[in-house]
Amino acid sequence: MLASSILTYKDFLKDSAEPLELRKAMVGRYQEVKSISAVALEFHTTRKTVRKWVGRFQGHISSLKNESKAPKHPHLQIADKTRELIIRFRKEHPNMGYSYVISYLNQQKCTEIPSAATIYAIWKKNKLLKVHYKKSEKKKDCRAIKQKYLAFEKIQIDVKELRDIPNYLDQSLALQQKKNLVKPGLPMYQYTARDLKTGALFISLAHEHTRHNSAIFLDMLLSHLKRFDVVPRIIQTDNGSEFVNTRNTLSDTIFKQVIHRNGITKHITIPPGAKTWQSEVETSHWIIEKEFYDYVNAPNVGNLVKKYRAYQWGLNTMRKNGYRGNITPLEALRKEHNRNYAKLPKEILDFPSCVLDKKYNQFMKGGHHVGLVTIRKYNIMLGADRSCL
């Protein structure tokens, strides 16, 4: 019986979407009186409602729950084969997103291409998505400021240690044991330079983390850019001993001497502990680790360098950067507001990656001869657009 002769079945639905106890009482009352009409009058509802719950009752209260109104056979549901391919790709490549899945489906000659929302829903349902936690501090959006720089005007340089990457370290130790080497078989340090405006990357490897290797890398970078009459205005690094003299700040390291050689480029360091100031190059380290080191198969150093240079070329000319409007560094260079820079050949993005330790003798004999006087060409390249800085 209802608690009140005024309240109807619909009134109870307003307080609860599933009034299970009320439905159970309705079914129990029917089993007593065996009359649909009498129960409907007593519970202030329709005979159709009473008949529905009496018909659904199977002896337990869970049978009185609401049934899903979703279609049992959706006409837009993707095929099971496509679903299996999407799940398999995620399990094999847990760090690759939507654009990579589309390429994979095309390679598998899949006839239907689901939307990003559908693919992520499948991953979420199968618990294949990583949980992303919010950071306590929000980073300042500096996109507008970065757009005021010219291409290759400001470059960030950093060094990444590779000993904490399981796939890469295992191959290095195996090569060391195979050749009976004292040191690891593969280079354990990555020297990275990234252009602040376009996001272009210039990378080399090294067995040792030294000032000489830092200077050799910078010398090669400046020489490479000089071949295209490009001279960076700012080189930014952290306060590591490979870049600055931590014991005597008044004494320049060999790294700084290479910077000051052309008379134009200046060296700046970030404040101690301000890691976000190097966010561009630090972000690239995370990307390279997930896309290259976690999957690369390098039987020897020569093979590794060749693959690295090919990967670097792909990063600069084919991989789109969502942070920069979903365009590649090459496309960003072509959109440069200074025409002299926009017309630079794409070969400027093909940096000759190498093992820096092997360039030591050549460097000590005279380096790659970064020129002193390129100021006139530098001013010509800048033109009137420098007035905006």
mmCIF file of C-alpha atoms in Angstrom:
data_model
loop_
_atom_site.group_PDB
_atom_site.id
_atom_site.type_symbol
_atom_site.label_atom_id
_atom_site.label_comp_id
_atom_site.label_asym_id
_atom_site.label_seq_id
_atom_site.Cartn_x
_atom_site.Cartn_y
_atom_site.Cartn_z
ATOM 1 C CA MET A 1 0.000 0.000 0.000
ATOM 2 C CA LEU A 2 1.111 3.577 -0.659
ATOM 3 C CA ALA A 3 1.901 5.724 2.375
ATOM 4 C CA SER A 4 -0.493 8.394 1.141
ATOM 5 C CA SER A 5 -3.592 8.347 -1.036
ATOM 6 C CA ILE A 6 -2.512 11.678 -2.516
ATOM 7 C CA LEU A 7 0.957 10.684 -3.853
ATOM 8 C CA THR A 8 1.084 8.833 -7.150
ATOM 9 C CA TYR A 9 3.661 6.462 -8.625
ATOM 10 C CA LYS A 10 5.062 9.363 -10.692
ATOM 11 C CA ASP A 11 5.553 11.420 -7.529
ATOM 12 C CA PHE A 12 7.836 8.725 -6.148
ATOM 13 C CA LEU A 13 9.789 8.702 -9.421
ATOM 14 C CA LYS A 14 10.688 12.354 -8.841
ATOM 15 C CA ASP A 15 12.586 11.427 -5.675
ATOM 16 C CA SER A 16 14.174 8.270 -7.048
ATOM 17 C CA ALA A 17 14.846 7.166 -10.606
ATOM 18 C CA GLU A 18 14.555 3.539 -9.446
ATOM 19 C CA PRO A 19 12.006 3.125 -6.597
ATOM 20 C CA LEU A 20 12.777 -0.590 -6.264
ATOM 21 C CA GLU A 21 10.933 -1.090 -2.978
ATOM 22 C CA LEU A 22 7.792 0.512 -4.392
ATOM 23 C CA ARG A 23 7.906 -1.728 -7.455
ATOM 24 C CA LYS A 24 8.466 -4.750 -5.241
ATOM 25 C CA ALA A 25 5.432 -3.784 -3.154
ATOM 26 C CA MET A 26 3.405 -3.379 -6.347
ATOM 27 C CA VAL A 27 4.334 -6.883 -7.515
ATOM 28 C CA GLY A 28 3.649 -8.325 -4.048
ATOM 29 C CA ARG A 29 0.223 -6.676 -3.951
ATOM 30 C CA TYR A 30 -0.636 -8.163 -7.348
ATOM 31 C CA GLN A 31 0.310 -11.639 -6.141
ATOM 32 C CA GLU A 32 -2.206 -11.149 -3.326
ATOM 33 C CA VAL A 33 -5.198 -9.751 -5.221
ATOM 34 C CA LYS A 34 -4.434 -11.150 -8.740
ATOM 35 C CA SER A 35 -5.926 -8.029 -10.332
ATOM 36 C CA ILE A 36 -3.994 -5.567 -12.504
ATOM 37 C CA SER A 37 -6.729 -2.935 -12.320
ATOM 38 C CA ALA A 38 -7.039 -3.095 -8.524
ATOM 39 C CA VAL A 39 -3.265 -2.688 -8.043
ATOM 40 C CA ALA A 40 -3.185 0.214 -10.524
ATOM 41 C CA LEU A 41 -5.948 2.056 -8.626
ATOM 42 C CA GLU A 42 -4.306 1.347 -5.298
ATOM 43 C CA PHE A 43 -0.860 2.656 -6.402
ATOM 44 C CA HIS A 44 -2.270 5.585 -8.432
ATOM 45 C CA THR A 45 -0.669 4.461 -11.678
ATOM 46 C CA THR A 46 -1.635 2.880 -14.988
ATOM 47 C CA ARG A 47 -2.368 -0.792 -15.683
ATOM 48 C CA LYS A 48 0.433 -0.735 -18.252
ATOM 49 C CA THR A 49 2.964 0.153 -15.535
ATOM 50 C CA VAL A 50 1.738 -2.595 -13.220
ATOM 51 C CA ARG A 51 1.776 -5.136 -16.039
ATOM 52 C CA LYS A 52 5.351 -4.134 -16.975
ATOM 53 C CA TRP A 53 6.840 -4.720 -13.516
ATOM 54 C CA VAL A 54 4.817 -7.841 -12.833
ATOM 55 C CA GLY A 55 6.110 -9.260 -16.107
ATOM 56 C CA ARG A 56 9.725 -8.345 -15.411
ATOM 57 C CA PHE A 57 9.853 -9.649 -11.838
ATOM 58 C CA GLN A 58 11.996 -12.809 -11.618
ATOM 59 C CA GLY A 59 11.998 -13.397 -7.881
ATOM 60 C CA HIS A 60 14.798 -10.936 -6.975
ATOM 61 C CA ILE A 61 14.742 -7.162 -6.601
ATOM 62 C CA SER A 62 17.518 -6.570 -9.158
ATOM 63 C CA SER A 63 15.087 -7.644 -11.902
ATOM 64 C CA LEU A 64 13.078 -4.476 -11.148
ATOM 65 C CA LYS A 65 15.901 -2.145 -12.154
ATOM 66 C CA ASN A 66 15.583 0.103 -15.193
ATOM 67 C CA GLU A 67 16.786 -1.459 -18.449
ATOM 68 C CA SER A 68 19.211 0.348 -20.720
ATOM 69 C CA LYS A 69 17.524 2.387 -23.449
ATOM 70 C CA ALA A 70 20.581 2.205 -25.700
ATOM 71 C CA PRO A 71 20.041 0.362 -28.985
ATOM 72 C CA LYS A 72 21.061 -3.283 -28.826
ATOM 73 C CA HIS A 73 22.390 -3.244 -32.382
ATOM 74 C CA PRO A 74 23.641 0.339 -33.169
ATOM 75 C CA HIS A 75 23.883 0.902 -36.896
ATOM 76 C CA LEU A 76 26.987 3.073 -36.400
ATOM 77 C CA GLN A 77 28.893 0.574 -34.273
ATOM 78 C CA ILE A 78 32.398 -0.149 -35.570
ATOM 79 C CA ALA A 79 33.338 -3.626 -36.703
ATOM 80 C CA ASP A 80 34.886 -6.075 -34.235
ATOM 81 C CA LYS A 81 37.994 -6.340 -36.435
ATOM 82 C CA THR A 82 38.561 -2.579 -36.264
ATOM 83 C CA ARG A 83 38.045 -2.611 -32.502
ATOM 84 C CA GLU A 84 40.616 -5.404 -32.107
ATOM 85 C CA LEU A 85 43.155 -3.481 -34.221
ATOM 86 C CA ILE A 86 42.692 -0.359 -32.088
ATOM 87 C CA ILE A 87 43.155 -2.323 -28.864
ATOM 88 C CA ARG A 88 46.151 -4.247 -30.210
ATOM 89 C CA PHE A 89 47.873 -1.025 -31.338
ATOM 90 C CA ARG A 90 47.454 0.567 -27.907
ATOM 91 C CA LYS A 91 48.903 -2.481 -26.149
ATOM 92 C CA GLU A 92 51.917 -2.537 -28.478
ATOM 93 C CA HIS A 93 52.417 1.260 -28.496
ATOM 94 C CA PRO A 94 51.010 2.623 -25.210
ATOM 95 C CA ASN A 95 52.508 6.086 -25.707
ATOM 96 C CA MET A 96 51.235 6.824 -29.222
ATOM 97 C CA GLY A 97 47.994 8.668 -29.853
ATOM 98 C CA TYR A 98 45.247 9.161 -32.407
ATOM 99 C CA SER A 99 47.280 10.176 -35.485
ATOM 100 C CA TYR A 100 49.466 7.073 -35.155
ATOM 101 C CA VAL A 101 46.403 4.819 -34.864
ATOM 102 C CA ILE A 102 44.996 6.242 -38.102
ATOM 103 C CA SER A 103 48.255 5.498 -39.918
ATOM 104 C CA TYR A 104 48.212 1.971 -38.479
ATOM 105 C CA LEU A 105 44.613 1.352 -39.593
ATOM 106 C CA ASN A 106 45.443 2.578 -43.086
ATOM 107 C CA GLN A 107 48.406 0.204 -43.218
ATOM 108 C CA GLN A 108 46.091 -2.639 -42.220
ATOM 109 C CA LYS A 109 43.745 -1.587 -45.072
ATOM 110 C CA CYS A 110 40.903 -0.911 -42.660
ATOM 111 C CA THR A 111 37.804 0.428 -44.448
ATOM 112 C CA GLU A 112 36.436 2.474 -41.533
ATOM 113 C CA ILE A 113 38.319 5.208 -39.661
ATOM 114 C CA PRO A 114 36.715 6.005 -36.255
ATOM 115 C CA SER A 115 36.830 9.458 -34.719
ATOM 116 C CA ALA A 116 39.258 10.372 -31.955
ATOM 117 C CA ALA A 117 36.435 10.274 -29.392
ATOM 118 C CA THR A 118 35.506 6.716 -30.417
ATOM 119 C CA ILE A 119 39.088 5.465 -30.256
ATOM 120 C CA TYR A 120 39.721 6.983 -26.821
ATOM 121 C CA ALA A 121 36.370 5.590 -25.590
ATOM 122 C CA ILE A 122 37.484 2.090 -26.643
ATOM 123 C CA TRP A 123 40.819 2.561 -24.877
ATOM 124 C CA LYS A 124 39.115 3.878 -21.766
ATOM 125 C CA LYS A 125 36.641 0.998 -21.666
ATOM 126 C CA ASN A 126 39.521 -1.488 -21.892
ATOM 127 C CA LYS A 127 41.558 0.437 -19.274
ATOM 128 C CA LEU A 128 44.338 1.296 -21.712
ATOM 129 C CA LEU A 129 44.543 5.029 -20.936
ATOM 130 C CA LYS A 130 47.037 6.429 -18.475
ATOM 131 C CA VAL A 131 45.801 8.613 -15.650
ATOM 132 C CA HIS A 132 47.000 12.194 -16.003
ATOM 133 C CA TYR A 133 47.282 14.204 -12.820
ATOM 134 C CA LYS A 134 46.890 17.962 -12.673
ATOM 135 C CA LYS A 135 50.011 19.932 -11.861
ATOM 136 C CA SER A 136 49.956 22.139 -8.790
ATOM 137 C CA GLU A 137 51.394 25.030 -10.733
ATOM 138 C CA LYS A 138 50.150 26.271 -14.106
ATOM 139 C CA LYS A 139 52.789 27.139 -16.621
ATOM 140 C CA LYS A 140 52.644 30.561 -18.156
ATOM 141 C CA ASP A 141 51.634 30.499 -21.799
ATOM 142 C CA CYS A 142 54.522 32.114 -23.665
ATOM 143 C CA ARG A 143 53.377 31.366 -27.208
ATOM 144 C CA ALA A 144 52.824 35.016 -28.097
ATOM 145 C CA ILE A 145 56.294 35.937 -26.831
ATOM 146 C CA LYS A 146 57.953 33.085 -28.732
ATOM 147 C CA GLN A 147 56.328 34.209 -31.981
ATOM 148 C CA LYS A 148 58.239 37.500 -31.800
ATOM 149 C CA TYR A 149 61.562 35.728 -32.185
ATOM 150 C CA LEU A 150 63.046 34.938 -35.565
ATOM 151 C CA ALA A 151 63.792 31.376 -36.568
ATOM 152 C CA PHE A 152 67.066 30.154 -34.980
ATOM 153 C CA GLU A 153 67.444 33.441 -33.085
ATOM 154 C CA LYS A 154 67.206 31.794 -29.662
ATOM 155 C CA ILE A 155 68.289 28.185 -29.107
ATOM 156 C CA GLN A 156 68.068 26.090 -25.946
ATOM 157 C CA ILE A 157 70.754 23.450 -25.315
ATOM 158 C CA ASP A 158 70.674 20.648 -22.773
ATOM 159 C CA VAL A 159 72.176 17.218 -22.095
ATOM 160 C CA LYS A 160 70.125 14.093 -21.383
ATOM 161 C CA GLU A 161 71.518 10.998 -19.682
ATOM 162 C CA LEU A 162 70.374 7.739 -21.275
ATOM 163 C CA ARG A 163 71.197 5.249 -18.509
ATOM 164 C CA ASP A 164 67.611 5.145 -17.200
ATOM 165 C CA ILE A 165 66.006 3.830 -20.424
ATOM 166 C CA PRO A 166 65.662 0.009 -20.129
ATOM 167 C CA ASN A 167 65.460 -0.841 -23.846
ATOM 168 C CA TYR A 168 68.469 1.314 -24.706
ATOM 169 C CA LEU A 169 70.554 0.303 -21.681
ATOM 170 C CA ASP A 170 70.035 -3.432 -22.309
ATOM 171 C CA GLN A 171 71.385 -3.102 -25.855
ATOM 172 C CA SER A 172 74.330 -1.033 -24.651
ATOM 173 C CA LEU A 173 75.319 -3.596 -22.006
ATOM 174 C CA ALA A 174 74.919 -6.457 -24.488
ATOM 175 C CA LEU A 175 77.219 -4.699 -26.960
ATOM 176 C CA GLN A 176 79.710 -3.965 -24.180
ATOM 177 C CA GLN A 177 79.815 -7.628 -23.188
ATOM 178 C CA LYS A 178 80.008 -8.799 -26.792
ATOM 179 C CA LYS A 179 83.010 -6.613 -27.635
ATOM 180 C CA ASN A 180 84.560 -6.862 -24.158
ATOM 181 C CA LEU A 181 84.546 -3.088 -23.659
ATOM 182 C CA VAL A 182 85.329 -1.201 -20.459
ATOM 183 C CA LYS A 183 82.624 1.417 -21.058
ATOM 184 C CA PRO A 184 79.010 0.945 -22.230
ATOM 185 C CA GLY A 185 78.725 -0.117 -25.865
ATOM 186 C CA LEU A 186 76.389 2.742 -26.876
ATOM 187 C CA PRO A 187 76.700 6.478 -26.084
ATOM 188 C CA MET A 188 75.168 7.340 -22.735
ATOM 189 C CA TYR A 189 74.551 11.057 -23.308
ATOM 190 C CA GLN A 190 72.404 13.008 -25.754
ATOM 191 C CA TYR A 191 73.261 16.608 -26.605
ATOM 192 C CA THR A 192 70.164 18.459 -27.780
ATOM 193 C CA ALA A 193 69.607 21.931 -29.220
ATOM 194 C CA ARG A 194 66.094 23.198 -29.953
ATOM 195 C CA ASP A 195 65.055 26.368 -31.738
ATOM 196 C CA LEU A 196 62.572 28.346 -29.682
ATOM 197 C CA LYS A 197 60.550 29.651 -32.659
ATOM 198 C CA THR A 198 60.154 26.640 -34.970
ATOM 199 C CA GLY A 199 60.840 23.769 -32.567
ATOM 200 C CA ALA A 200 63.571 22.390 -34.863
ATOM 201 C CA LEU A 201 65.865 19.869 -33.174
ATOM 202 C CA PHE A 202 69.619 19.322 -33.595
ATOM 203 C CA ILE A 203 70.933 16.228 -31.832
ATOM 204 C CA SER A 204 74.209 14.364 -31.281
ATOM 205 C CA LEU A 205 75.419 11.623 -28.945
ATOM 206 C CA ALA A 206 78.430 11.235 -26.665
ATOM 207 C CA HIS A 207 80.066 8.602 -24.483
ATOM 208 C CA GLU A 208 81.224 11.188 -21.938
ATOM 209 C CA HIS A 209 79.599 14.189 -20.324
ATOM 210 C CA THR A 210 82.362 16.807 -20.640
ATOM 211 C CA ARG A 211 82.920 20.487 -21.467
ATOM 212 C CA HIS A 212 84.837 19.489 -24.570
ATOM 213 C CA ASN A 213 81.898 17.507 -25.926
ATOM 214 C CA SER A 214 79.587 20.444 -25.170
ATOM 215 C CA ALA A 215 81.933 22.779 -27.028
ATOM 216 C CA ILE A 216 82.251 20.365 -29.968
ATOM 217 C CA PHE A 217 78.458 20.091 -30.229
ATOM 218 C CA LEU A 218 78.038 23.865 -30.166
ATOM 219 C CA ASP A 219 80.850 24.345 -32.674
ATOM 220 C CA MET A 220 79.169 21.908 -35.067
ATOM 221 C CA LEU A 221 75.781 23.564 -34.581
ATOM 222 C CA LEU A 222 77.034 27.113 -35.237
ATOM 223 C CA SER A 223 79.062 25.901 -38.228
ATOM 224 C CA HIS A 224 76.042 24.108 -39.645
ATOM 225 C CA LEU A 225 73.836 27.205 -39.345
ATOM 226 C CA LYS A 226 76.583 29.474 -40.697
ATOM 227 C CA ARG A 227 76.578 27.515 -43.964
ATOM 228 C CA PHE A 228 73.127 29.010 -44.516
ATOM 229 C CA ASP A 229 74.184 32.494 -43.293
ATOM 230 C CA VAL A 230 72.235 32.048 -40.051
ATOM 231 C CA VAL A 231 73.715 33.214 -36.743
ATOM 232 C CA PRO A 232 71.817 32.636 -33.470
ATOM 233 C CA ARG A 233 71.562 35.672 -31.225
ATOM 234 C CA ILE A 234 71.076 33.753 -27.945
ATOM 235 C CA ILE A 235 72.230 30.350 -26.702
ATOM 236 C CA GLN A 236 70.433 29.374 -23.488
ATOM 237 C CA THR A 237 71.591 26.608 -21.133
ATOM 238 C CA ASP A 238 71.232 25.591 -17.511
ATOM 239 C CA ASN A 239 73.998 26.079 -14.937
ATOM 240 C CA GLY A 240 75.667 22.703 -15.461
ATOM 241 C CA SER A 241 79.427 22.419 -15.240
ATOM 242 C CA GLU A 242 79.537 21.338 -18.902
ATOM 243 C CA PHE A 243 78.449 24.859 -19.855
ATOM 244 C CA VAL A 244 79.680 27.262 -17.150
ATOM 245 C CA ASN A 245 82.603 27.396 -14.754
ATOM 246 C CA THR A 246 80.933 26.707 -11.422
ATOM 247 C CA ARG A 247 84.119 27.344 -9.413
ATOM 248 C CA ASN A 248 85.125 30.628 -11.014
ATOM 249 C CA THR A 249 82.289 32.515 -12.728
ATOM 250 C CA LEU A 250 84.714 35.126 -14.096
ATOM 251 C CA SER A 251 86.561 32.487 -16.122
ATOM 252 C CA ASP A 252 84.962 31.382 -19.394
ATOM 253 C CA THR A 253 84.709 27.701 -20.240
ATOM 254 C CA ILE A 254 85.639 26.404 -23.690
ATOM 255 C CA PHE A 255 81.884 26.250 -24.379
ATOM 256 C CA LYS A 256 81.554 30.016 -23.846
ATOM 257 C CA GLN A 257 84.659 30.692 -25.897
ATOM 258 C CA VAL A 258 83.036 28.987 -28.879
ATOM 259 C CA ILE A 259 79.895 31.100 -28.404
ATOM 260 C CA HIS A 260 81.779 34.403 -28.289
ATOM 261 C CA ARG A 261 83.941 33.553 -31.275
ATOM 262 C CA ASN A 262 81.637 35.071 -33.898
ATOM 263 C CA GLY A 263 81.080 38.325 -32.000
ATOM 264 C CA ILE A 264 77.279 38.123 -32.237
ATOM 265 C CA THR A 265 75.939 35.188 -30.244
ATOM 266 C CA LYS A 266 75.427 35.648 -26.491
ATOM 267 C CA HIS A 267 75.168 33.028 -23.777
ATOM 268 C CA ILE A 268 72.530 33.175 -21.038
ATOM 269 C CA THR A 269 71.807 30.733 -18.227
ATOM 270 C CA ILE A 270 68.516 30.051 -16.502
ATOM 271 C CA PRO A 271 67.989 30.835 -12.792
ATOM 272 C CA PRO A 272 68.997 27.939 -10.509
ATOM 273 C CA GLY A 273 66.136 25.472 -10.160
ATOM 274 C CA ALA A 274 63.983 27.138 -12.831
ATOM 275 C CA LYS A 275 63.569 24.032 -14.978
ATOM 276 C CA THR A 276 60.535 25.406 -16.816
ATOM 277 C CA TRP A 277 62.814 27.948 -18.498
ATOM 278 C CA GLN A 278 64.187 25.018 -20.496
ATOM 279 C CA SER A 279 60.749 23.569 -21.217
ATOM 280 C CA GLU A 280 61.211 23.438 -24.988
ATOM 281 C CA VAL A 281 64.279 21.214 -24.973
ATOM 282 C CA GLU A 282 63.118 19.242 -21.914
ATOM 283 C CA THR A 283 59.836 18.398 -23.660
ATOM 284 C CA SER A 284 61.744 17.117 -26.680
ATOM 285 C CA HIS A 285 63.693 14.745 -24.416
ATOM 286 C CA TRP A 286 60.462 13.149 -23.240
ATOM 287 C CA ILE A 287 59.172 12.822 -26.825
ATOM 288 C CA ILE A 288 62.412 11.282 -28.116
ATOM 289 C CA GLU A 289 62.559 8.784 -25.258
ATOM 290 C CA LYS A 290 59.008 7.552 -25.863
ATOM 291 C CA GLU A 291 59.212 7.486 -29.659
ATOM 292 C CA PHE A 292 62.825 6.498 -30.312
ATOM 293 C CA TYR A 293 64.748 5.010 -27.381
ATOM 294 C CA ASP A 294 61.883 2.803 -26.186
ATOM 295 C CA TYR A 295 61.697 1.074 -29.589
ATOM 296 C CA VAL A 296 65.060 1.478 -31.340
ATOM 297 C CA ASN A 297 67.091 -1.609 -32.205
ATOM 298 C CA ALA A 298 70.772 -0.619 -32.509
ATOM 299 C CA PRO A 299 73.267 -3.475 -33.075
ATOM 300 C CA ASN A 300 76.188 -0.995 -33.121
ATOM 301 C CA VAL A 301 77.006 2.701 -32.764
ATOM 302 C CA GLY A 302 77.157 3.348 -36.513
ATOM 303 C CA ASN A 303 73.692 1.923 -37.013
ATOM 304 C CA LEU A 304 72.384 3.972 -34.087
ATOM 305 C CA VAL A 305 73.740 7.252 -35.508
ATOM 306 C CA LYS A 306 72.178 6.559 -38.929
ATOM 307 C CA LYS A 307 68.794 5.827 -37.366
ATOM 308 C CA TYR A 308 69.102 8.878 -35.154
ATOM 309 C CA ARG A 309 69.774 11.196 -38.067
ATOM 310 C CA ALA A 310 66.800 9.749 -39.959
ATOM 311 C CA TYR A 311 64.589 10.189 -36.881
ATOM 312 C CA GLN A 312 65.835 13.759 -36.415
ATOM 313 C CA TRP A 313 64.946 14.532 -40.039
ATOM 314 C CA GLY A 314 61.473 13.113 -39.455
ATOM 315 C CA LEU A 315 61.024 15.245 -36.326
ATOM 316 C CA ASN A 316 61.956 18.406 -38.218
ATOM 317 C CA THR A 317 60.078 17.827 -41.470
ATOM 318 C CA MET A 318 57.215 15.384 -40.857
ATOM 319 C CA ARG A 319 56.183 15.263 -37.203
ATOM 320 C CA LYS A 320 53.508 17.854 -36.460
ATOM 321 C CA ASN A 321 53.685 19.788 -33.195
ATOM 322 C CA GLY A 322 50.278 20.356 -31.612
ATOM 323 C CA TYR A 323 51.635 23.096 -29.350
ATOM 324 C CA ARG A 324 52.591 25.139 -32.430
ATOM 325 C CA GLY A 325 49.334 24.894 -34.327
ATOM 326 C CA ASN A 326 49.763 21.284 -35.464
ATOM 327 C CA ILE A 327 52.532 22.095 -37.969
ATOM 328 C CA THR A 328 56.044 20.732 -38.482
ATOM 329 C CA PRO A 329 59.208 22.779 -37.806
ATOM 330 C CA LEU A 330 59.699 22.978 -41.580
ATOM 331 C CA GLU A 331 56.198 24.389 -42.032
ATOM 332 C CA ALA A 332 56.854 26.853 -39.198
ATOM 333 C CA LEU A 333 60.017 27.972 -40.986
ATOM 334 C CA ARG A 334 58.081 28.502 -44.231
ATOM 335 C CA LYS A 335 55.586 30.701 -42.342
ATOM 336 C CA GLU A 336 58.378 32.900 -40.921
ATOM 337 C CA HIS A 337 57.482 36.591 -41.309
ATOM 338 C CA ASN A 338 61.029 37.378 -42.462
ATOM 339 C CA ARG A 339 61.226 36.297 -46.117
ATOM 340 C CA ASN A 340 64.968 35.621 -45.987
ATOM 341 C CA TYR A 341 64.393 33.014 -43.298
ATOM 342 C CA ALA A 342 61.224 31.623 -44.892
ATOM 343 C CA LYS A 343 63.184 30.853 -48.077
ATOM 344 C CA LEU A 344 65.974 28.956 -46.316
ATOM 345 C CA PRO A 345 66.490 25.475 -47.821
ATOM 346 C CA LYS A 346 65.102 22.573 -45.825
ATOM 347 C CA GLU A 347 68.633 21.112 -45.599
ATOM 348 C CA ILE A 348 69.218 23.499 -42.698
ATOM 349 C CA LEU A 349 67.115 21.041 -40.655
ATOM 350 C CA ASP A 350 69.367 18.099 -41.587
ATOM 351 C CA PHE A 351 71.977 18.389 -38.855
ATOM 352 C CA PRO A 352 74.853 15.858 -39.173
ATOM 353 C CA SER A 353 74.306 13.859 -35.986
ATOM 354 C CA CYS A 354 77.431 12.069 -34.770
ATOM 355 C CA VAL A 355 79.307 10.740 -31.740
ATOM 356 C CA LEU A 356 80.994 13.851 -30.349
ATOM 357 C CA ASP A 357 83.919 12.011 -28.719
ATOM 358 C CA LYS A 358 85.200 11.031 -32.179
ATOM 359 C CA LYS A 359 85.420 14.715 -33.193
ATOM 360 C CA TYR A 360 87.811 15.662 -30.379
ATOM 361 C CA ASN A 361 91.043 15.644 -32.395
ATOM 362 C CA GLN A 362 89.506 17.594 -35.246
ATOM 363 C CA PHE A 363 88.089 20.143 -32.823
ATOM 364 C CA MET A 364 91.397 20.676 -31.015
ATOM 365 C CA LYS A 365 93.156 21.240 -34.338
ATOM 366 C CA GLY A 366 90.830 24.083 -35.236
ATOM 367 C CA GLY A 367 87.239 22.998 -34.902
ATOM 368 C CA HIS A 368 84.777 23.566 -37.655
ATOM 369 C CA HIS A 369 85.953 27.206 -38.013
ATOM 370 C CA VAL A 370 82.909 29.184 -36.950
ATOM 371 C CA GLY A 371 83.420 32.504 -38.716
ATOM 372 C CA LEU A 372 84.079 35.748 -36.887
ATOM 373 C CA VAL A 373 82.575 38.402 -39.123
ATOM 374 C CA THR A 374 79.066 37.566 -40.275
ATOM 375 C CA ILE A 375 77.545 40.757 -38.836
ATOM 376 C CA ARG A 376 76.801 42.371 -42.226
ATOM 377 C CA LYS A 377 75.006 39.280 -43.516
ATOM 378 C CA TYR A 378 73.313 38.951 -40.131
ATOM 379 C CA ASN A 379 71.849 42.459 -40.419
ATOM 380 C CA ILE A 380 70.762 41.795 -44.001
ATOM 381 C CA MET A 381 68.934 38.624 -42.900
ATOM 382 C CA LEU A 382 67.197 40.498 -40.091
ATOM 383 C CA GLY A 383 66.017 43.419 -42.221
ATOM 384 C CA ALA A 384 63.358 45.709 -40.862
ATOM 385 C CA ASP A 385 61.613 42.906 -38.956
ATOM 386 C CA ARG A 386 64.052 43.240 -36.049
ATOM 387 C CA SER A 387 62.270 46.426 -34.996
ATOM 388 C CA CYS A 388 59.510 44.335 -33.395
ATOM 389 C CA LEU A 389 61.891 42.905 -30.784
#
